[in-house]
Amino acid sequence: MTKPLRIALAGLGTVGGGVIRLLDTNGALIARRAGRPIEIVAVSARDRSKDRGVDITRFAWVDDTTALANVDADVVVELVGGSDGPALALARATLAAGKSFVTANKAMLAHHGLELARAAEAANVALKFEAAVAGGVPVIKGLREGAAANEIERVYGILNGTCNFILSKMEAEGRDFADVLAEAQALGFAEADPSFDIDGVDAAHKLSLLASLAFGTQPAFADVAASGIRHVLTADIAEAASLGYRVRLLGLAESGPAGLFQRVHPHLVPIDHPLAHVTGATNAVVAEGNFVGRLLFQGPGAGDGPTASAVVADLIDIARGEFGPAFAMPAAALIEQAPADSGERRGRAYVRFTVADRVGVLAEIAAAMRDAGVSIESLMQRGASHDEGGADGSVLVAIVTHEGPERSVAQALERLRGSQSLVGQPLWMHILA
Ligand SMILES: NC(=O)c1ccc[n+]([C@@H]2O[C@H](COP(=O)([O-])OP(=O)(O)OC[C@H]3O[C@@H](n4cnc5c(N)ncnc54)[C@H](OP(=O)(O)O)[C@@H]3O)[C@@H](O)[C@H]2O)c1
């Protein structure tokens, strides 16, 4: 058999350990598929003595992670994480040394993807990151290759398994956000510091990569408007259900004459849309192509097995000599598209207020909406519990608007800012069309 593809592996945690186990288990099959064996030759992490459940004494150990770039290997795989620090130092050193680089690190790519893509092209080596978006789901390959003939105007989906786990548990069991978050942390679905997940930052990293691949634009993470699910109440989920919707945290990107629009936000998803049926930690991405129509990519978005599956798929491509530019076209061809003004967007909205239970409050909200030109389709009112952020006697008022410009809703909320009638911040969710 021909020469093995030699791998230097940085990071031996959840995903790194998974890669070692996958190559141990499926090595012979992978060698047949790739045309040659894929062999790890050197590894690096923080703690050499840690028990990792796999034998790492057969690999050379390198203390300084960045020095992995200089070992006798063909490809460096980075599974450390973090947008900068050792991961970025290793990426730069590897590409500068003229070696291919594989990573699962969406944070680093969202911030430095363009620079790294240019460096990979200059060195004529691969930069691959299938595992960085939606874990085991081959959505990068799907966009780069399968849908490459299409103009894609919109890409959107459930990009964070932790948030989807929490929202679907809140929905199924009627429990509040803090309670389900604590369970997700106990089960290992959520980090001790969950803010990257629940505030939408992780999904925003992934969305910026999907948008670049889908539209041929430069990754523009700084232009993603991100908010998360902290303020979603079980009452919102119940109201949405009564209206025929489910609440999902969606990353959504569109490219058109108005510019590049990228947003991570809780949405009301119609019950007959496939994303409404994605539950638990599953991820799903929809891409709409002008010839293929609507594509749906769905599957496990995290975990050692699925993520390792995506990492090793990238290695198989490299072993076969099959790789192109990182973002599906040469970095110089990626357009720097101006961000779209969200105020110009039209859509329907769900807006929920927690209000003091007194005469005139509904009239005040209705007047603010009317004065801003927002047309109300329906209005619901119910008592709020303490869990729902309500003070004694406070009430939840939820409105659904007719289709109209987002600017009008923003103006109505601005008019109501500081009103003595409101208890806490209103929650604005967009309705997926
Ligand atoms: N977990 C998932 O399901 C998943 C899914 C998709 C993408 N990813 C991405 O995959 C990457 C790895 O995630 P993970 O879940 O495997 O993380 P993890 O379990 O925390 O493992 C991180 C590994 O990196 C090593 N490390 C941390 N800081 C280091 C440093 N300063 N220098 C050298 N090594 C260092 C750790 O060493 P020690 O073991 O010695 O402490 C550990 O082996 C991240 O970019 C993550 O976003 C993860």
Coordinates of C-alpha atoms and ligand atoms in Angstrom, one line a residue:
M1 CA 0.0 0.0 0.0
T2 CA 1.1 3.6 -0.6
K3 CA 2.7 5.9 1.9
P4 CA 0.5 6.6 5.0
L5 CA -0.9 10.1 5.6
R6 CA 0.9 11.2 8.8
I7 CA -1.0 13.2 11.3
A8 CA 0.1 15.4 14.2
L9 CA -2.8 15.8 16.6
A10 CA -3.2 18.8 19.0
G11 CA -5.8 18.4 21.7
L12 CA -6.8 15.0 23.2
G13 CA -10.1 16.0 24.8
T14 CA -13.6 15.0 23.7
V15 CA -12.9 15.3 20.0
G16 CA -9.2 14.5 19.9
G17 CA -9.9 11.3 21.9
G18 CA -12.7 10.5 19.5
V19 CA -10.4 10.8 16.5
I20 CA -7.9 8.4 18.0
R21 CA -10.7 5.9 18.7
L22 CA -12.3 6.3 15.3
L23 CA -9.0 5.6 13.5
D24 CA -8.3 2.6 15.8
T25 CA -11.7 1.2 15.0
N26 CA -12.2 2.0 11.3
G27 CA -8.6 2.3 10.3
A28 CA -8.6 -0.6 7.7
L29 CA -11.8 0.6 6.1
I30 CA -10.5 4.1 6.0
A31 CA -7.3 3.0 4.4
R32 CA -9.2 1.3 1.6
R33 CA -11.4 4.4 1.1
A34 CA -8.6 6.9 1.3
G35 CA -6.2 4.7 -0.8
R36 CA -3.7 4.8 2.0
P37 CA -3.5 4.5 5.8
I38 CA -4.1 7.5 8.0
E39 CA -1.7 7.3 11.0
I40 CA -1.2 9.6 13.9
V41 CA 2.5 10.1 14.6
A42 CA 2.6 12.8 17.2
V43 CA 0.3 14.3 19.8
S44 CA 0.1 17.3 22.1
A45 CA -2.1 18.5 24.9
R46 CA -1.6 20.2 28.3
D47 CA -1.2 17.2 30.6
R48 CA 0.9 14.2 29.4
S49 CA -0.1 12.0 32.4
K50 CA -3.9 12.4 32.1
D51 CA -5.7 9.1 31.5
R52 CA -7.5 9.5 28.2
G53 CA -9.0 6.1 27.9
V54 CA -6.9 5.4 24.8
D55 CA -3.2 4.5 24.6
I56 CA -1.2 7.5 23.6
T57 CA 2.2 6.1 24.5
R58 CA 2.5 4.8 20.9
F59 CA 2.6 8.4 19.6
A60 CA 5.5 10.9 20.0
W61 CA 4.5 13.5 22.7
V62 CA 5.3 17.2 22.0
D63 CA 5.1 19.5 25.0
D64 CA 4.9 22.7 23.0
T65 CA 1.7 22.5 21.0
T66 CA 2.9 25.0 18.4
A67 CA 6.0 22.8 17.8
L68 CA 3.7 20.2 16.3
A69 CA 3.9 22.2 13.1
N70 CA 7.5 21.1 12.7
V71 CA 7.2 17.4 13.4
D72 CA 7.6 15.0 10.5
A73 CA 3.9 14.9 9.5
D74 CA 1.8 15.7 6.5
V75 CA -1.2 17.2 8.3
V76 CA -1.8 19.0 11.6
V77 CA -5.2 18.5 13.3
E78 CA -6.1 21.2 15.8
L79 CA -8.7 20.1 18.4
V80 CA -7.7 22.5 21.2
G81 CA -10.2 25.3 20.7
G82 CA -10.2 29.0 21.4
S83 CA -10.2 31.8 18.8
D84 CA -6.6 32.8 19.5
G85 CA -3.9 31.4 21.7
P86 CA -2.3 28.1 21.0
A87 CA -4.8 27.1 18.3
L88 CA -4.1 30.2 16.2
A89 CA -0.4 30.0 16.7
L90 CA -0.4 26.4 15.6
A91 CA -2.6 27.2 12.5
R92 CA -0.2 29.9 11.4
A93 CA 2.9 27.8 12.0
T94 CA 1.5 24.8 10.2
L95 CA 0.5 26.7 7.1
A96 CA 3.7 28.6 7.1
A97 CA 5.5 25.3 7.2
G98 CA 3.6 24.2 4.1
K99 CA 1.4 21.6 5.7
S100 CA -2.3 20.9 5.6
F101 CA -4.4 21.9 8.5
V102 CA -7.7 20.4 9.8
T103 CA -9.7 21.9 12.6
A104 CA -13.1 21.8 14.4
N105 CA -12.5 25.3 15.8
K106 CA -15.4 27.6 14.6
A107 CA -14.3 30.4 16.9
M108 CA -10.9 30.7 15.4
L109 CA -12.2 30.4 11.8
A110 CA -14.9 33.0 12.4
H111 CA -12.2 35.5 13.5
H112 CA -9.3 34.5 11.4
G113 CA -10.7 32.3 8.6
L114 CA -9.8 34.6 5.8
E115 CA -6.2 35.1 6.9
L116 CA -5.8 31.3 7.2
A117 CA -7.5 30.6 3.9
R118 CA -5.1 33.0 2.2
A119 CA -2.1 31.3 3.9
A120 CA -3.3 27.8 2.9
E121 CA -3.7 28.9 -0.7
A122 CA -0.3 30.6 -0.7
A123 CA 1.3 27.3 0.5
N124 CA -1.0 25.2 -1.8
V125 CA -2.2 23.0 1.1
A126 CA -5.6 22.2 2.6
L127 CA -7.4 24.1 5.2
K128 CA -10.5 22.0 6.2
F129 CA -13.1 22.4 8.9
E130 CA -16.1 20.1 8.4
A131 CA -16.4 19.5 12.1
A132 CA -16.6 23.3 12.9
V133 CA -20.3 23.6 11.8
A134 CA -23.0 21.2 12.9
G135 CA -20.5 18.6 14.2
G136 CA -21.0 15.3 12.3
V137 CA -23.4 16.8 9.7
P138 CA -21.6 17.1 6.4
V139 CA -23.0 20.6 5.7
I140 CA -19.6 22.2 4.7
K141 CA -19.1 19.5 2.1
G142 CA -22.8 19.8 1.1
L143 CA -22.4 23.6 0.4
R144 CA -18.9 23.4 -1.0
E145 CA -19.5 20.5 -3.3
G146 CA -23.0 19.2 -3.5
A147 CA -24.7 22.6 -3.9
A148 CA -21.8 24.3 -5.6
A149 CA -23.7 24.9 -8.9
N150 CA -26.4 26.9 -7.2
E151 CA -26.9 30.5 -6.3
I152 CA -27.9 30.4 -2.6
E153 CA -29.9 33.3 -1.3
R154 CA -30.6 32.1 2.1
V155 CA -29.1 29.7 4.6
Y156 CA -30.4 29.1 8.1
G157 CA -30.7 26.6 10.8
I158 CA -30.4 25.2 14.3
L159 CA -26.7 25.6 14.9
N160 CA -26.4 25.1 18.7
G161 CA -27.3 21.8 20.2
T162 CA -27.3 23.1 23.8
C163 CA -29.9 25.8 23.0
N164 CA -32.1 23.3 21.1
F165 CA -31.8 20.8 23.9
I166 CA -33.0 23.5 26.4
L167 CA -35.8 24.9 24.2
S168 CA -37.2 21.4 23.4
K169 CA -37.1 20.4 27.1
M170 CA -38.8 23.6 28.1
E171 CA -41.5 22.8 25.5
A172 CA -41.9 19.1 26.3
E173 CA -41.8 19.4 30.1
G174 CA -43.1 23.0 30.8
R175 CA -40.0 23.7 32.9
D176 CA -38.3 27.1 33.0
F177 CA -35.0 28.1 31.4
A178 CA -32.8 28.1 34.5
D179 CA -34.0 24.7 35.6
V180 CA -33.4 23.0 32.2
L181 CA -30.0 24.8 31.9
A182 CA -28.9 23.3 35.2
E183 CA -29.9 19.8 33.9
A184 CA -28.1 20.4 30.6
Q185 CA -24.9 21.3 32.6
A186 CA -25.3 18.2 34.8
L187 CA -25.6 16.0 31.6
G188 CA -22.6 17.6 30.0
F189 CA -24.6 19.3 27.2
A190 CA -23.8 22.7 28.5
E191 CA -20.5 24.2 29.7
A192 CA -20.0 25.4 33.2
D193 CA -19.9 28.9 31.7
P194 CA -22.7 28.5 29.1
S195 CA -22.8 32.0 27.8
F196 CA -21.2 31.3 24.4
D197 CA -23.9 28.8 23.7
I198 CA -27.0 30.4 25.3
D199 CA -26.2 33.9 24.2
G200 CA -25.9 32.9 20.5
V201 CA -22.1 33.5 20.1
D202 CA -21.3 29.9 19.1
A203 CA -24.1 29.8 16.6
A204 CA -22.9 33.2 15.3
H205 CA -19.4 31.8 14.7
K206 CA -20.9 28.9 12.7
L207 CA -23.3 31.2 10.8
S208 CA -20.5 33.4 9.6
L209 CA -18.8 30.3 8.1
L210 CA -21.9 29.0 6.5
A211 CA -22.7 32.4 5.0
S212 CA -19.2 32.7 3.5
L213 CA -19.6 29.2 1.9
A214 CA -23.1 29.8 0.7
F215 CA -22.7 33.3 -0.8
G216 CA -19.0 33.5 -1.7
T217 CA -18.6 36.4 0.7
Q218 CA -15.7 37.0 3.2
P219 CA -16.5 35.6 6.7
A220 CA -18.0 38.5 8.6
F221 CA -18.5 37.4 12.2
A222 CA -18.4 41.0 13.5
D223 CA -21.6 41.7 11.4
V224 CA -23.7 38.9 12.9
A225 CA -26.4 40.3 15.2
A226 CA -26.6 37.7 18.0
S227 CA -28.9 37.2 20.8
G228 CA -29.8 34.0 22.7
I229 CA -32.4 32.2 24.6
R230 CA -32.0 33.5 28.2
H231 CA -35.2 35.6 28.1
V232 CA -37.5 33.0 26.6
L233 CA -40.2 31.9 29.0
T234 CA -42.1 28.7 29.1
A235 CA -45.2 31.0 28.6
D236 CA -43.7 32.2 25.3
I237 CA -43.3 28.6 24.2
A238 CA -46.9 27.8 25.2
E239 CA -48.2 31.0 23.4
A240 CA -46.2 30.0 20.3
A241 CA -47.6 26.5 20.4
S242 CA -51.2 27.8 20.6
L243 CA -50.5 29.9 17.5
G244 CA -49.0 26.9 15.6
Y245 CA -45.3 27.6 16.1
R246 CA -42.3 26.2 18.0
V247 CA -39.5 28.4 19.4
R248 CA -36.1 27.7 18.0
L249 CA -32.8 29.6 18.1
L250 CA -32.0 30.1 14.5
G251 CA -28.9 31.4 12.7
L252 CA -30.1 33.0 9.5
A253 CA -28.1 34.6 6.7
E254 CA -29.3 36.1 3.4
S255 CA -27.4 37.8 0.6
G256 CA -29.0 40.1 -1.9
P257 CA -29.0 43.6 -3.2
A258 CA -29.7 45.0 0.3
G259 CA -26.4 43.5 1.5
L260 CA -25.4 40.6 3.7
F261 CA -27.8 39.9 6.5
Q262 CA -26.7 37.6 9.4
R263 CA -28.6 37.1 12.6
V264 CA -28.8 34.6 15.4
H265 CA -32.1 35.0 17.3
P266 CA -35.0 33.0 18.8
H267 CA -37.6 32.5 16.1
L268 CA -41.1 31.2 15.9
V269 CA -41.0 28.3 13.4
P270 CA -44.2 27.2 11.8
I271 CA -45.2 23.7 13.0
D272 CA -45.2 22.4 9.4
H273 CA -41.6 23.4 8.8
P274 CA -38.9 20.7 9.2
L275 CA -36.9 22.8 11.7
A276 CA -39.9 22.7 14.1
H277 CA -39.4 19.0 14.5
V278 CA -35.7 19.1 15.3
T279 CA -35.5 18.4 19.0
G280 CA -32.8 17.7 21.6
A281 CA -29.1 18.4 20.8
T282 CA -29.6 17.8 17.0
N283 CA -28.5 20.4 14.5
A284 CA -30.1 21.2 11.2
V285 CA -29.3 23.5 8.3
V286 CA -31.5 24.6 5.5
A287 CA -30.0 26.0 2.3
E288 CA -32.1 27.3 -0.5
G289 CA -30.5 27.0 -4.0
N290 CA -31.9 28.5 -7.2
F291 CA -31.8 25.1 -9.0
V292 CA -31.8 22.5 -6.4
G293 CA -34.5 24.0 -4.2
R294 CA -34.6 23.5 -0.4
L295 CA -31.8 21.3 1.0
L296 CA -32.0 20.1 4.6
F297 CA -28.9 18.8 6.4
Q298 CA -29.6 17.3 9.8
G299 CA -27.9 15.2 12.4
P300 CA -25.8 15.2 15.6
G301 CA -24.1 18.5 16.1
A302 CA -21.6 17.6 18.8
G303 CA -20.1 14.7 20.8
D304 CA -16.9 12.7 20.3
G305 CA -18.2 10.3 17.7
P306 CA -20.0 12.7 15.3
T307 CA -17.3 15.4 15.5
A308 CA -14.5 12.8 15.0
S309 CA -16.4 11.5 12.0
A310 CA -16.3 14.9 10.4
V311 CA -12.6 15.5 11.2
V312 CA -11.6 12.2 9.7
A313 CA -13.7 12.8 6.6
D314 CA -11.5 15.9 6.0
L315 CA -8.4 13.7 6.5
I316 CA -9.7 11.2 3.9
D317 CA -10.1 14.0 1.4
I318 CA -6.6 15.1 2.0
A319 CA -5.3 11.6 1.7
R320 CA -7.0 11.3 -1.7
G321 CA -5.5 14.7 -2.7
E322 CA -9.1 16.1 -3.0
F323 CA -9.3 19.5 -1.6
G324 CA -10.0 23.0 -2.9
P325 CA -10.0 26.4 -1.4
A326 CA -11.2 26.6 2.2
F327 CA -14.3 28.7 1.5
A328 CA -15.2 27.0 -1.8
M329 CA -13.5 29.7 -4.0
P330 CA -10.1 31.3 -3.9
A331 CA -9.9 33.8 -1.0
A332 CA -9.3 36.6 -3.5
A333 CA -12.7 35.9 -5.1
L334 CA -14.6 36.2 -1.9
I335 CA -16.6 39.4 -1.9
E336 CA -16.6 41.8 1.0
Q337 CA -20.3 42.5 1.1
A338 CA -21.7 45.3 3.2
P339 CA -24.1 44.4 6.0
A340 CA -27.8 44.8 5.3
D341 CA -29.9 47.2 7.4
S342 CA -32.2 45.0 9.4
G343 CA -34.7 47.8 9.7
E344 CA -35.5 47.5 6.0
R345 CA -36.4 43.8 6.4
R346 CA -40.1 42.9 6.4
G347 CA -41.6 40.1 8.5
R348 CA -44.0 39.2 11.2
A349 CA -43.0 39.4 14.8
Y350 CA -44.0 38.0 18.2
V351 CA -43.4 40.6 21.0
R352 CA -44.1 39.7 24.6
F353 CA -44.3 42.3 27.4
T354 CA -44.4 41.6 31.1
V355 CA -46.5 44.4 32.4
A356 CA -48.0 45.8 35.6
D357 CA -51.7 44.7 35.9
R358 CA -53.4 48.1 35.8
V359 CA -55.8 50.0 33.7
G360 CA -54.5 51.5 30.5
V361 CA -51.4 49.3 29.9
L362 CA -52.9 47.5 26.9
A363 CA -53.9 50.8 25.5
E364 CA -50.4 52.2 26.0
I365 CA -48.8 49.3 24.1
A366 CA -51.4 49.4 21.4
A367 CA -50.8 53.2 21.0
A368 CA -47.0 52.7 20.7
M369 CA -47.5 50.1 18.0
R370 CA -50.1 52.2 16.1
D371 CA -47.9 55.4 16.3
A372 CA -44.9 53.4 14.9
G373 CA -47.1 51.9 12.1
V374 CA -47.1 48.4 13.4
S375 CA -50.3 46.5 12.6
I376 CA -51.3 44.0 15.3
E377 CA -52.7 40.6 14.1
S378 CA -53.4 39.2 17.5
L379 CA -53.0 39.9 21.2
M380 CA -52.9 37.5 24.1
Q381 CA -52.9 38.2 27.8
R382 CA -52.3 36.0 30.9
G383 CA -51.0 36.2 34.5
A384 CA -47.2 35.9 35.0
S385 CA -45.6 33.8 37.6
H386 CA -42.5 34.7 39.5
D387 CA -40.6 32.2 37.4
E388 CA -41.7 34.2 34.4
G389 CA -40.1 37.3 35.7
G390 CA -43.4 38.7 37.0
A391 CA -43.8 40.7 40.1
D392 CA -46.9 40.1 42.1
G393 CA -49.9 40.7 39.9
S394 CA -47.9 41.2 36.7
V395 CA -49.3 40.1 33.4
L396 CA -47.8 38.8 30.2
V397 CA -49.0 40.5 27.0
A398 CA -47.9 38.9 23.8
I399 CA -48.7 40.4 20.4
V400 CA -48.2 39.0 16.9
T401 CA -47.8 41.6 14.2
H402 CA -48.8 41.6 10.6
E403 CA -46.0 41.7 8.1
G404 CA -44.2 45.0 8.2
P405 CA -40.7 46.6 8.4
E406 CA -38.7 45.6 11.4
R407 CA -37.9 49.3 11.9
S408 CA -41.5 49.9 12.9
V409 CA -41.4 47.3 15.7
A410 CA -38.0 48.7 16.9
Q411 CA -39.6 52.2 17.0
A412 CA -42.6 50.9 18.9
L413 CA -40.3 49.3 21.5
E414 CA -38.3 52.5 21.7
R415 CA -41.5 54.5 22.5
L416 CA -42.2 52.1 25.3
R417 CA -38.7 52.2 26.8
G418 CA -38.8 53.4 30.4
S419 CA -42.6 53.1 30.6
Q420 CA -43.7 52.5 34.2
S421 CA -46.1 49.9 32.9
L422 CA -43.4 47.5 31.8
V423 CA -41.7 45.1 34.2
G424 CA -38.4 44.1 32.6
Q425 CA -37.4 44.0 28.9
P426 CA -39.9 43.0 26.2
L427 CA -38.9 39.8 24.2
W428 CA -39.0 40.2 20.4
M429 CA -38.9 37.0 18.4
H430 CA -39.1 36.9 14.6
I431 CA -41.5 34.6 12.8
L432 CA -39.8 32.4 10.2
A433 CA -41.3 32.8 6.8
Ligands
LIG1 N1 -17.0 18.7 21.9 C1 -17.7 18.7 20.8 O1 -18.8 18.1 20.6 C2 -17.3 19.6 19.6 C3 -18.1 19.7 18.5 C4 -17.7 20.5 17.4 C5 -16.6 21.2 17.5 N2 -15.8 21.2 18.6 C6 -14.6 21.9 18.7 O2 -13.5 21.0 18.8 C7 -12.5 21.7 19.6 C8 -12.1 20.8 20.8 O3 -13.2 20.6 21.6 P1 -13.3 19.5 22.7 O4 -14.7 19.4 23.1 O5 -12.6 18.3 22.3 O6 -12.5 20.2 23.9 P2 -11.9 19.6 25.2 O7 -12.5 18.3 25.5 O8 -11.9 20.7 26.2 O9 -10.4 19.3 24.8 C9 -9.4 20.3 24.6 C10 -8.0 19.7 24.5 O10 -7.1 20.7 24.2 C11 -6.1 20.7 25.2 N3 -5.7 22.0 25.5 C12 -6.4 23.0 26.1 N4 -5.7 24.1 26.3 C13 -4.5 23.9 25.8 C14 -3.3 24.6 25.7 N5 -3.2 25.9 26.1 N6 -2.2 24.0 25.1 C15 -2.3 22.7 24.7 N7 -3.4 22.0 24.7 C16 -4.5 22.5 25.3 C17 -6.6 19.9 26.4 O11 -5.5 19.3 27.0 P3 -5.7 18.4 28.4 O12 -6.6 17.3 28.0 O13 -4.3 18.0 28.7 O14 -6.3 19.3 29.4 C18 -7.6 18.9 25.7 O15 -6.9 17.7 25.4 C19 -13.0 23.1 19.9 O16 -12.6 24.0 19.0 C20 -14.5 22.9 19.8 O17 -15.2 24.1 19.6 C21 -16.2 20.4 19.7

